[in-house]
Coordinates of C-alpha atoms in Angstrom, one line a residue:
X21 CA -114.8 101.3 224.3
X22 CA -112.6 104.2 224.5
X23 CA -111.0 103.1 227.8
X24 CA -110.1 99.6 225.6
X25 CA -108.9 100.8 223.2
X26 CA -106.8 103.1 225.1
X27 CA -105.3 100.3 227.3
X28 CA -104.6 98.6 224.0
X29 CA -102.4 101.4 222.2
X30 CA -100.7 100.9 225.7
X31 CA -100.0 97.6 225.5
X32 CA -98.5 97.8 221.7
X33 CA -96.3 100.8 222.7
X34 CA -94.9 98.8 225.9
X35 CA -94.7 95.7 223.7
X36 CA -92.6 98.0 221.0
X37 CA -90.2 99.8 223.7
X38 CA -89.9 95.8 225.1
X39 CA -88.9 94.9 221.4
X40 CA -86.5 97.3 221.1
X41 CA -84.8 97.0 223.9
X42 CA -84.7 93.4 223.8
X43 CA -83.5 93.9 220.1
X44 CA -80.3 96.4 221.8
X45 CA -79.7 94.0 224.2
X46 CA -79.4 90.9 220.8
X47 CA -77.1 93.3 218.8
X48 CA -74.8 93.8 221.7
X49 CA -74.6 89.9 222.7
X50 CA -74.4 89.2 219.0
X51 CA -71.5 91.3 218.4
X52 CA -69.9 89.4 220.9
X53 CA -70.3 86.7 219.9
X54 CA -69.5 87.2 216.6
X55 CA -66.7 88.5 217.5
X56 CA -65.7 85.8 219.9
X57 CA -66.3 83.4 216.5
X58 CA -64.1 85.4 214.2
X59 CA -61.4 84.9 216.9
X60 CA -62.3 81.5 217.5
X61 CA -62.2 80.8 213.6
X62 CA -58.7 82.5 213.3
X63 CA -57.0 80.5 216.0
X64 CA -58.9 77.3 214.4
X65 CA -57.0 79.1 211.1
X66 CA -53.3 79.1 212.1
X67 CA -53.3 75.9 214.0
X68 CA -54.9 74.2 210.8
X69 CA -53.1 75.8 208.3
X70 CA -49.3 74.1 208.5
X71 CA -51.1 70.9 209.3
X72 CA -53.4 70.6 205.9
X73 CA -49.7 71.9 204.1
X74 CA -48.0 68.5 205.7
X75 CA -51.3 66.3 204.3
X76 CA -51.1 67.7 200.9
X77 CA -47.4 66.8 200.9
X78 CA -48.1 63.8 202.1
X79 CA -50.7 62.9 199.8
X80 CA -48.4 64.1 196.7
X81 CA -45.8 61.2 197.4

């Protein structure tokens, strides 16, 4: 019994270490990617901007 459980508080602390540095490895990739969106979003921000101005003056008339 001892040997079981033994191989069992293994397991969870590999499975833990596993977690963590799968959950290192998300942040970094997230970052990233969030980053790449913000940047993304911005560009999609300036081109958009002048054109939605021309619409509304359009729509005014």
């Amino acid at each position: 019994m001892a040997l079981v459980k033994r191989w069992r508080v293994r397991l969870i602390g590999n499975l833990l270490i596993g977690n963590l540095l799968i959950g290192v490895l998300a942040c970094q990739y997230f970052q990233v990617f969030l980053s790449d969106l913000i940047y993304l979003a911005g560009l999609s921000a300036d081109t958009s901007g002048p054109r939605k101005a021309k619409w509304h003056k359009n729509k005014k008339r």
